[in-house]
Amino acid sequence: MKRPLAWLLGLFAVFGFLRRRHEAVAATADPRAEELRRKLDESRSLVEERDEFEGAELTVDRAQPAPEDPESRRRAVHDSARATAQQMRKR
């Protein structure tokens, strides 16, 4: 190390360059970040409102109870279809 002053000045220059670059990255935050945070907060409140709203709705299993006997339902549908087919044949 023949020139310690040159090495010292070079180290200070590199340190200053890296520090300035780090500060520039930290200072220039993405402007979209705040908008995304706001949208996220809105969506959280909407999810809570939706859950509250859906909690008051009547569920499908309570709105249309399942038939007690699927076989009787099937027979009724087939009988209705046969009756309709016979009416169409009479015309």
PDB file of N, CA and C in Angstrom:
ATOM      1  N   MET A   1       0.853  -1.181   0.000  1.00  0.00           N
ATOM      2  CA  MET A   1       0.000   0.000   0.000  1.00  0.00           C
ATOM      3  C   MET A   1       0.892   1.234   0.000  1.00  0.00           C
ATOM      4  N   LYS A   2       1.222   1.658  -1.159  1.00  0.00           N
ATOM      5  CA  LYS A   2       2.127   2.782  -1.287  1.00  0.00           C
ATOM      6  C   LYS A   2       1.421   4.113  -1.085  1.00  0.00           C
ATOM      7  N   ARG A   3       0.137   4.174  -1.368  1.00  0.00           N
ATOM      8  CA  ARG A   3      -0.573   5.455  -1.254  1.00  0.00           C
ATOM      9  C   ARG A   3      -1.785   5.304  -0.323  1.00  0.00           C
ATOM     10  N   PRO A   4      -1.575   5.364   0.949  1.00  0.00           N
ATOM     11  CA  PRO A   4      -2.684   5.178   1.898  1.00  0.00           C
ATOM     12  C   PRO A   4      -3.728   6.289   1.795  1.00  0.00           C
ATOM     13  N   LEU A   5      -3.316   7.475   1.468  1.00  0.00           N
ATOM     14  CA  LEU A   5      -4.282   8.569   1.333  1.00  0.00           C
ATOM     15  C   LEU A   5      -5.218   8.306   0.154  1.00  0.00           C
ATOM     16  N   ALA A   6      -4.703   7.777  -0.947  1.00  0.00           N
ATOM     17  CA  ALA A   6      -5.532   7.466  -2.113  1.00  0.00           C
ATOM     18  C   ALA A   6      -6.521   6.359  -1.773  1.00  0.00           C
ATOM     19  N   TRP A   7      -6.055   5.327  -1.044  1.00  0.00           N
ATOM     20  CA  TRP A   7      -6.938   4.252  -0.632  1.00  0.00           C
ATOM     21  C   TRP A   7      -8.044   4.773   0.300  1.00  0.00           C
ATOM     22  N   LEU A   8      -7.677   5.627   1.201  1.00  0.00           N
ATOM     23  CA  LEU A   8      -8.638   6.194   2.149  1.00  0.00           C
ATOM     24  C   LEU A   8      -9.693   7.022   1.419  1.00  0.00           C
ATOM     25  N   LEU A   9      -9.273   7.850   0.509  1.00  0.00           N
ATOM     26  CA  LEU A   9     -10.221   8.658  -0.255  1.00  0.00           C
ATOM     27  C   LEU A   9     -11.110   7.767  -1.131  1.00  0.00           C
ATOM     28  N   GLY A  10     -10.542   6.722  -1.693  1.00  0.00           N
ATOM     29  CA  GLY A  10     -11.327   5.788  -2.501  1.00  0.00           C
ATOM     30  C   GLY A  10     -12.390   5.079  -1.671  1.00  0.00           C
ATOM     31  N   LEU A  11     -12.032   4.669  -0.463  1.00  0.00           N
ATOM     32  CA  LEU A  11     -13.002   4.027   0.422  1.00  0.00           C
ATOM     33  C   LEU A  11     -14.132   4.979   0.796  1.00  0.00           C
ATOM     34  N   PHE A  12     -13.787   6.227   1.084  1.00  0.00           N
ATOM     35  CA  PHE A  12     -14.821   7.219   1.403  1.00  0.00           C
ATOM     36  C   PHE A  12     -15.747   7.441   0.209  1.00  0.00           C
ATOM     37  N   ALA A  13     -15.186   7.466  -0.990  1.00  0.00           N
ATOM     38  CA  ALA A  13     -16.002   7.668  -2.186  1.00  0.00           C
ATOM     39  C   ALA A  13     -16.963   6.487  -2.391  1.00  0.00           C
ATOM     40  N   VAL A  14     -16.466   5.274  -2.230  1.00  0.00           N
ATOM     41  CA  VAL A  14     -17.314   4.093  -2.394  1.00  0.00           C
ATOM     42  C   VAL A  14     -18.391   4.075  -1.319  1.00  0.00           C
ATOM     43  N   PHE A  15     -17.995   4.376  -0.088  1.00  0.00           N
ATOM     44  CA  PHE A  15     -18.969   4.410   1.000  1.00  0.00           C
ATOM     45  C   PHE A  15     -20.041   5.468   0.737  1.00  0.00           C
ATOM     46  N   GLY A  16     -19.644   6.643   0.297  1.00  0.00           N
ATOM     47  CA  GLY A  16     -20.613   7.703   0.002  1.00  0.00           C
ATOM     48  C   GLY A  16     -21.547   7.322  -1.138  1.00  0.00           C
ATOM     49  N   PHE A  17     -20.993   6.679  -2.164  1.00  0.00           N
ATOM     50  CA  PHE A  17     -21.813   6.248  -3.292  1.00  0.00           C
ATOM     51  C   PHE A  17     -22.858   5.226  -2.838  1.00  0.00           C
ATOM     52  N   LEU A  18     -22.444   4.242  -2.069  1.00  0.00           N
ATOM     53  CA  LEU A  18     -23.373   3.216  -1.604  1.00  0.00           C
ATOM     54  C   LEU A  18     -24.428   3.794  -0.669  1.00  0.00           C
ATOM     55  N   ARG A  19     -24.007   4.730   0.189  1.00  0.00           N
ATOM     56  CA  ARG A  19     -24.957   5.343   1.116  1.00  0.00           C
ATOM     57  C   ARG A  19     -25.999   6.163   0.357  1.00  0.00           C
ATOM     58  N   ARG A  20     -25.554   6.920  -0.629  1.00  0.00           N
ATOM     59  CA  ARG A  20     -26.465   7.746  -1.406  1.00  0.00           C
ATOM     60  C   ARG A  20     -27.442   6.870  -2.193  1.00  0.00           C
ATOM     61  N   ARG A  21     -26.941   5.771  -2.742  1.00  0.00           N
ATOM     62  CA  ARG A  21     -27.804   4.872  -3.495  1.00  0.00           C
ATOM     63  C   ARG A  21     -28.850   4.229  -2.587  1.00  0.00           C
ATOM     64  N   HIS A  22     -28.452   3.850  -1.389  1.00  0.00           N
ATOM     65  CA  HIS A  22     -29.386   3.257  -0.427  1.00  0.00           C
ATOM     66  C   HIS A  22     -30.441   4.280  -0.004  1.00  0.00           C
ATOM     67  N   GLU A  23     -30.043   5.517   0.241  1.00  0.00           N
ATOM     68  CA  GLU A  23     -30.998   6.561   0.629  1.00  0.00           C
ATOM     69  C   GLU A  23     -31.967   6.855  -0.498  1.00  0.00           C
ATOM     70  N   ALA A  24     -31.494   6.821  -1.737  1.00  0.00           N
ATOM     71  CA  ALA A  24     -32.364   7.097  -2.874  1.00  0.00           C
ATOM     72  C   ALA A  24     -33.422   6.012  -3.012  1.00  0.00           C
ATOM     73  N   VAL A  25     -33.056   4.775  -2.791  1.00  0.00           N
ATOM     74  CA  VAL A  25     -34.014   3.684  -2.873  1.00  0.00           C
ATOM     75  C   VAL A  25     -35.041   3.803  -1.751  1.00  0.00           C
ATOM     76  N   ALA A  26     -34.597   4.136  -0.560  1.00  0.00           N
ATOM     77  CA  ALA A  26     -35.511   4.265   0.577  1.00  0.00           C
ATOM     78  C   ALA A  26     -36.432   5.466   0.419  1.00  0.00           C
ATOM     79  N   ALA A  27     -35.939   6.552  -0.169  1.00  0.00           N
ATOM     80  CA  ALA A  27     -36.730   7.768  -0.289  1.00  0.00           C
ATOM     81  C   ALA A  27     -37.781   7.653  -1.383  1.00  0.00           C
ATOM     82  N   THR A  28     -37.517   6.897  -2.412  1.00  0.00           N
ATOM     83  CA  THR A  28     -38.464   6.809  -3.516  1.00  0.00           C
ATOM     84  C   THR A  28     -39.328   5.565  -3.358  1.00  0.00           C
ATOM     85  N   ALA A  29     -40.253   5.623  -2.433  1.00  0.00           N
ATOM     86  CA  ALA A  29     -41.188   4.517  -2.239  1.00  0.00           C
ATOM     87  C   ALA A  29     -42.188   4.522  -3.387  1.00  0.00           C
ATOM     88  N   ASP A  30     -42.703   3.377  -3.708  1.00  0.00           N
ATOM     89  CA  ASP A  30     -43.642   3.239  -4.810  1.00  0.00           C
ATOM     90  C   ASP A  30     -44.937   3.980  -4.460  1.00  0.00           C
ATOM     91  N   PRO A  31     -45.380   4.918  -5.302  1.00  0.00           N
ATOM     92  CA  PRO A  31     -46.597   5.670  -4.978  1.00  0.00           C
ATOM     93  C   PRO A  31     -47.850   4.795  -4.999  1.00  0.00           C
ATOM     94  N   ARG A  32     -47.777   3.653  -5.645  1.00  0.00           N
ATOM     95  CA  ARG A  32     -48.936   2.764  -5.695  1.00  0.00           C
ATOM     96  C   ARG A  32     -49.123   2.005  -4.398  1.00  0.00           C
ATOM     97  N   ALA A  33     -48.109   1.986  -3.549  1.00  0.00           N
ATOM     98  CA  ALA A  33     -48.187   1.206  -2.312  1.00  0.00           C
ATOM     99  C   ALA A  33     -49.293   1.724  -1.398  1.00  0.00           C
ATOM    100  N   GLU A  34     -49.406   3.021  -1.273  1.00  0.00           N
ATOM    101  CA  GLU A  34     -50.440   3.581  -0.391  1.00  0.00           C
ATOM    102  C   GLU A  34     -51.835   3.273  -0.930  1.00  0.00           C
ATOM    103  N   GLU A  35     -51.993   3.349  -2.244  1.00  0.00           N
ATOM    104  CA  GLU A  35     -53.287   3.028  -2.837  1.00  0.00           C
ATOM    105  C   GLU A  35     -53.634   1.550  -2.609  1.00  0.00           C
ATOM    106  N   LEU A  36     -52.646   0.675  -2.731  1.00  0.00           N
ATOM    107  CA  LEU A  36     -52.888  -0.738  -2.484  1.00  0.00           C
ATOM    108  C   LEU A  36     -53.245  -0.999  -1.025  1.00  0.00           C
ATOM    109  N   ARG A  37     -52.600  -0.293  -0.119  1.00  0.00           N
ATOM    110  CA  ARG A  37     -52.953  -0.443   1.307  1.00  0.00           C
ATOM    111  C   ARG A  37     -54.389  -0.001   1.562  1.00  0.00           C
ATOM    112  N   ARG A  38     -54.797   1.092   0.916  1.00  0.00           N
ATOM    113  CA  ARG A  38     -56.151   1.599   1.088  1.00  0.00           C
ATOM    114  C   ARG A  38     -57.162   0.587   0.545  1.00  0.00           C
ATOM    115  N   LYS A  39     -56.885   0.029  -0.619  1.00  0.00           N
ATOM    116  CA  LYS A  39     -57.794  -0.964  -1.202  1.00  0.00           C
ATOM    117  C   LYS A  39     -57.881  -2.213  -0.337  1.00  0.00           C
ATOM    118  N   LEU A  40     -56.772  -2.605   0.242  1.00  0.00           N
ATOM    119  CA  LEU A  40     -56.765  -3.773   1.118  1.00  0.00           C
ATOM    120  C   LEU A  40     -57.623  -3.526   2.350  1.00  0.00           C
ATOM    121  N   ASP A  41     -57.524  -2.338   2.927  1.00  0.00           N
ATOM    122  CA  ASP A  41     -58.365  -2.008   4.078  1.00  0.00           C
ATOM    123  C   ASP A  41     -59.842  -2.023   3.699  1.00  0.00           C
ATOM    124  N   GLU A  42     -60.165  -1.482   2.508  1.00  0.00           N
ATOM    125  CA  GLU A  42     -61.559  -1.484   2.053  1.00  0.00           C
ATOM    126  C   GLU A  42     -62.065  -2.906   1.859  1.00  0.00           C
ATOM    127  N   SER A  43     -61.245  -3.743   1.269  1.00  0.00           N
ATOM    128  CA  SER A  43     -61.692  -5.115   1.003  1.00  0.00           C
ATOM    129  C   SER A  43     -61.907  -5.885   2.297  1.00  0.00           C
ATOM    130  N   ARG A  44     -61.104  -5.618   3.302  1.00  0.00           N
ATOM    131  CA  ARG A  44     -61.311  -6.292   4.591  1.00  0.00           C
ATOM    132  C   ARG A  44     -62.658  -5.923   5.188  1.00  0.00           C
ATOM    133  N   SER A  45     -63.021  -4.654   5.102  1.00  0.00           N
ATOM    134  CA  SER A  45     -64.311  -4.246   5.649  1.00  0.00           C
ATOM    135  C   SER A  45     -65.455  -4.823   4.820  1.00  0.00           C
ATOM    136  N   LEU A  46     -65.259  -4.933   3.493  1.00  0.00           N
ATOM    137  CA  LEU A  46     -66.303  -5.517   2.649  1.00  0.00           C
ATOM    138  C   LEU A  46     -66.497  -6.995   2.949  1.00  0.00           C
ATOM    139  N   VAL A  47     -65.436  -7.694   3.239  1.00  0.00           N
ATOM    140  CA  VAL A  47     -65.549  -9.122   3.570  1.00  0.00           C
ATOM    141  C   VAL A  47     -66.348  -9.286   4.849  1.00  0.00           C
ATOM    142  N   GLU A  48     -66.089  -8.435   5.826  1.00  0.00           N
ATOM    143  CA  GLU A  48     -66.844  -8.520   7.083  1.00  0.00           C
ATOM    144  C   GLU A  48     -68.321  -8.222   6.842  1.00  0.00           C
ATOM    145  N   GLU A  49     -68.616  -7.221   6.010  1.00  0.00           N
ATOM    146  CA  GLU A  49     -70.003  -6.899   5.710  1.00  0.00           C
ATOM    147  C   GLU A  49     -70.680  -8.043   4.959  1.00  0.00           C
ATOM    148  N   ARG A  50     -69.957  -8.655   4.009  1.00  0.00           N
ATOM    149  CA  ARG A  50     -70.534  -9.753   3.245  1.00  0.00           C
ATOM    150  C   ARG A  50     -70.838 -10.943   4.149  1.00  0.00           C
ATOM    151  N   ASP A  51     -69.919 -11.253   5.058  1.00  0.00           N
ATOM    152  CA  ASP A  51     -70.152 -12.370   5.980  1.00  0.00           C
ATOM    153  C   ASP A  51     -71.374 -12.107   6.852  1.00  0.00           C
ATOM    154  N   GLU A  52     -71.525 -10.857   7.302  1.00  0.00           N
ATOM    155  CA  GLU A  52     -72.684 -10.505   8.119  1.00  0.00           C
ATOM    156  C   GLU A  52     -73.961 -10.625   7.301  1.00  0.00           C
ATOM    157  N   PHE A  53     -73.927 -10.164   6.049  1.00  0.00           N
ATOM    158  CA  PHE A  53     -75.107 -10.226   5.181  1.00  0.00           C
ATOM    159  C   PHE A  53     -75.480 -11.667   4.878  1.00  0.00           C
ATOM    160  N   GLU A  54     -74.490 -12.479   4.521  1.00  0.00           N
ATOM    161  CA  GLU A  54     -74.765 -13.871   4.180  1.00  0.00           C
ATOM    162  C   GLU A  54     -75.208 -14.681   5.390  1.00  0.00           C
ATOM    163  N   GLY A  55     -74.836 -14.251   6.567  1.00  0.00           N
ATOM    164  CA  GLY A  55     -75.271 -14.947   7.771  1.00  0.00           C
ATOM    165  C   GLY A  55     -76.770 -14.844   7.982  1.00  0.00           C
ATOM    166  N   ALA A  56     -77.378 -13.780   7.470  1.00  0.00           N
ATOM    167  CA  ALA A  56     -78.815 -13.584   7.628  1.00  0.00           C
ATOM    168  C   ALA A  56     -79.626 -14.258   6.536  1.00  0.00           C
ATOM    169  N   GLU A  57     -78.973 -14.736   5.476  1.00  0.00           N
ATOM    170  CA  GLU A  57     -79.693 -15.374   4.377  1.00  0.00           C
ATOM    171  C   GLU A  57     -80.127 -16.788   4.739  1.00  0.00           C
ATOM    172  N   LEU A  58     -81.156 -17.226   4.072  1.00  0.00           N
ATOM    173  CA  LEU A  58     -81.669 -18.575   4.255  1.00  0.00           C
ATOM    174  C   LEU A  58     -80.847 -19.512   3.375  1.00  0.00           C
ATOM    175  N   THR A  59     -80.296 -20.541   3.960  1.00  0.00           N
ATOM    176  CA  THR A  59     -79.448 -21.448   3.188  1.00  0.00           C
ATOM    177  C   THR A  59     -80.294 -22.357   2.308  1.00  0.00           C
ATOM    178  N   VAL A  60     -79.687 -22.918   1.290  1.00  0.00           N
ATOM    179  CA  VAL A  60     -80.400 -23.743   0.324  1.00  0.00           C
ATOM    180  C   VAL A  60     -80.995 -24.986   0.984  1.00  0.00           C
ATOM    181  N   ASP A  61     -80.269 -25.593   1.874  1.00  0.00           N
ATOM    182  CA  ASP A  61     -80.792 -26.811   2.500  1.00  0.00           C
ATOM    183  C   ASP A  61     -82.006 -26.538   3.375  1.00  0.00           C
ATOM    184  N   ARG A  62     -82.126 -25.324   3.873  1.00  0.00           N
ATOM    185  CA  ARG A  62     -83.313 -24.977   4.661  1.00  0.00           C
ATOM    186  C   ARG A  62     -84.424 -24.449   3.778  1.00  0.00           C
ATOM    187  N   ALA A  63     -84.106 -23.867   2.631  1.00  0.00           N
ATOM    188  CA  ALA A  63     -85.118 -23.297   1.743  1.00  0.00           C
ATOM    189  C   ALA A  63     -85.876 -24.389   0.994  1.00  0.00           C
ATOM    190  N   GLN A  64     -85.169 -25.396   0.488  1.00  0.00           N
ATOM    191  CA  GLN A  64     -85.808 -26.480  -0.245  1.00  0.00           C
ATOM    192  C   GLN A  64     -85.404 -27.801   0.401  1.00  0.00           C
ATOM    193  N   PRO A  65     -86.214 -28.286   1.291  1.00  0.00           N
ATOM    194  CA  PRO A  65     -85.825 -29.534   1.955  1.00  0.00           C
ATOM    195  C   PRO A  65     -85.787 -30.682   0.945  1.00  0.00           C
ATOM    196  N   ALA A  66     -84.877 -31.567   1.165  1.00  0.00           N
ATOM    197  CA  ALA A  66     -84.727 -32.728   0.281  1.00  0.00           C
ATOM    198  C   ALA A  66     -85.932 -33.642   0.445  1.00  0.00           C
ATOM    199  N   PRO A  67     -86.376 -34.248  -0.652  1.00  0.00           N
ATOM    200  CA  PRO A  67     -87.520 -35.169  -0.529  1.00  0.00           C
ATOM    201  C   PRO A  67     -87.124 -36.367   0.328  1.00  0.00           C
ATOM    202  N   GLU A  68     -88.128 -36.878   1.050  1.00  0.00           N
ATOM    203  CA  GLU A  68     -87.832 -37.987   1.941  1.00  0.00           C
ATOM    204  C   GLU A  68     -87.464 -39.250   1.174  1.00  0.00           C
ATOM    205  N   ASP A  69     -88.133 -39.463   0.037  1.00  0.00           N
ATOM    206  CA  ASP A  69     -87.900 -40.689  -0.714  1.00  0.00           C
ATOM    207  C   ASP A  69     -87.574 -40.342  -2.171  1.00  0.00           C
ATOM    208  N   PRO A  70     -86.336 -40.457  -2.598  1.00  0.00           N
ATOM    209  CA  PRO A  70     -85.986 -40.127  -3.990  1.00  0.00           C
ATOM    210  C   PRO A  70     -86.691 -41.043  -4.998  1.00  0.00           C
ATOM    211  N   GLU A  71     -86.977 -42.261  -4.594  1.00  0.00           N
ATOM    212  CA  GLU A  71     -87.652 -43.205  -5.507  1.00  0.00           C
ATOM    213  C   GLU A  71     -89.060 -42.724  -5.843  1.00  0.00           C
ATOM    214  N   SER A  72     -89.785 -42.205  -4.860  1.00  0.00           N
ATOM    215  CA  SER A  72     -91.141 -41.709  -5.128  1.00  0.00           C
ATOM    216  C   SER A  72     -91.084 -40.458  -6.008  1.00  0.00           C
ATOM    217  N   ARG A  73     -90.097 -39.635  -5.816  1.00  0.00           N
ATOM    218  CA  ARG A  73     -89.931 -38.443  -6.663  1.00  0.00           C
ATOM    219  C   ARG A  73     -89.634 -38.860  -8.107  1.00  0.00           C
ATOM    220  N   ARG A  74     -88.784 -39.848  -8.275  1.00  0.00           N
ATOM    221  CA  ARG A  74     -88.447 -40.339  -9.611  1.00  0.00           C
ATOM    222  C   ARG A  74     -89.689 -40.912 -10.292  1.00  0.00           C
ATOM    223  N   ARG A  75     -90.478 -41.677  -9.543  1.00  0.00           N
ATOM    224  CA  ARG A  75     -91.707 -42.255 -10.104  1.00  0.00           C
ATOM    225  C   ARG A  75     -92.677 -41.166 -10.533  1.00  0.00           C
ATOM    226  N   ALA A  76     -92.788 -40.116  -9.722  1.00  0.00           N
ATOM    227  CA  ALA A  76     -93.710 -39.028 -10.049  1.00  0.00           C
ATOM    228  C   ALA A  76     -93.268 -38.301 -11.322  1.00  0.00           C
ATOM    229  N   VAL A  77     -91.981 -38.098 -11.478  1.00  0.00           N
ATOM    230  CA  VAL A  77     -91.474 -37.427 -12.672  1.00  0.00           C
ATOM    231  C   VAL A  77     -91.732 -38.281 -13.907  1.00  0.00           C
ATOM    232  N   HIS A  78     -91.493 -39.582 -13.799  1.00  0.00           N
ATOM    233  CA  HIS A  78     -91.719 -40.478 -14.936  1.00  0.00           C
ATOM    234  C   HIS A  78     -93.205 -40.551 -15.292  1.00  0.00           C
ATOM    235  N   ASP A  79     -94.061 -40.597 -14.287  1.00  0.00           N
ATOM    236  CA  ASP A  79     -95.505 -40.630 -14.560  1.00  0.00           C
ATOM    237  C   ASP A  79     -95.952 -39.359 -15.265  1.00  0.00           C
ATOM    238  N   SER A  80     -95.443 -38.230 -14.825  1.00  0.00           N
ATOM    239  CA  SER A  80     -95.784 -36.956 -15.463  1.00  0.00           C
ATOM    240  C   SER A  80     -95.300 -36.930 -16.907  1.00  0.00           C
ATOM    241  N   ALA A  81     -94.109 -37.437 -17.143  1.00  0.00           N
ATOM    242  CA  ALA A  81     -93.569 -37.467 -18.504  1.00  0.00           C
ATOM    243  C   ALA A  81     -94.390 -38.392 -19.396  1.00  0.00           C
ATOM    244  N   ARG A  82     -94.806 -39.538 -18.875  1.00  0.00           N
ATOM    245  CA  ARG A  82     -95.623 -40.467 -19.663  1.00  0.00           C
ATOM    246  C   ARG A  82     -96.964 -39.829 -20.022  1.00  0.00           C
ATOM    247  N   ALA A  83     -97.557 -39.140 -19.058  1.00  0.00           N
ATOM    248  CA  ALA A  83     -98.847 -38.485 -19.312  1.00  0.00           C
ATOM    249  C   ALA A  83     -98.695 -37.413 -20.384  1.00  0.00           C
ATOM    250  N   THR A  84     -97.632 -36.652 -20.313  1.00  0.00           N
ATOM    251  CA  THR A  84     -97.386 -35.618 -21.319  1.00  0.00           C
ATOM    252  C   THR A  84     -97.161 -36.241 -22.690  1.00  0.00           C
ATOM    253  N   ALA A  85     -96.398 -37.329 -22.739  1.00  0.00           N
ATOM    254  CA  ALA A  85     -96.137 -37.999 -24.018  1.00  0.00           C
ATOM    255  C   ALA A  85     -97.422 -38.564 -24.610  1.00  0.00           C
ATOM    256  N   GLN A  86     -98.321 -39.124 -23.787  1.00  0.00           N
ATOM    257  CA  GLN A  86     -99.584 -39.652 -24.303  1.00  0.00           C
ATOM    258  C   GLN A  86    -100.468 -38.525 -24.825  1.00  0.00           C
ATOM    259  N   GLN A  87    -100.474 -37.378 -24.153  1.00  0.00           N
ATOM    260  CA  GLN A  87    -101.266 -36.242 -24.642  1.00  0.00           C
ATOM    261  C   GLN A  87    -100.739 -35.787 -25.990  1.00  0.00           C
ATOM    262  N   MET A  88     -99.423 -35.807 -26.181  1.00  0.00           N
ATOM    263  CA  MET A  88     -98.871 -35.383 -27.458  1.00  0.00           C
ATOM    264  C   MET A  88     -99.192 -36.383 -28.568  1.00  0.00           C
ATOM    265  N   ARG A  89     -99.292 -37.649 -28.240  1.00  0.00           N
ATOM    266  CA  ARG A  89     -99.610 -38.670 -29.241  1.00  0.00           C
ATOM    267  C   ARG A  89    -101.074 -38.584 -29.691  1.00  0.00           C
ATOM    268  N   LYS A  90    -101.943 -38.155 -28.791  1.00  0.00           N
ATOM    269  CA  LYS A  90    -103.390 -38.061 -29.110  1.00  0.00           C
ATOM    270  C   LYS A  90    -103.646 -36.940 -30.110  1.00  0.00           C
ATOM    271  N   ARG A  91    -102.844 -35.964 -30.198  1.00  0.00           N
ATOM    272  CA  ARG A  91    -103.095 -34.825 -31.090  1.00  0.00           C
ATOM    273  C   ARG A  91    -102.883 -35.175 -32.475  1.00  0.00           C
TER     274      ARG A  91
END
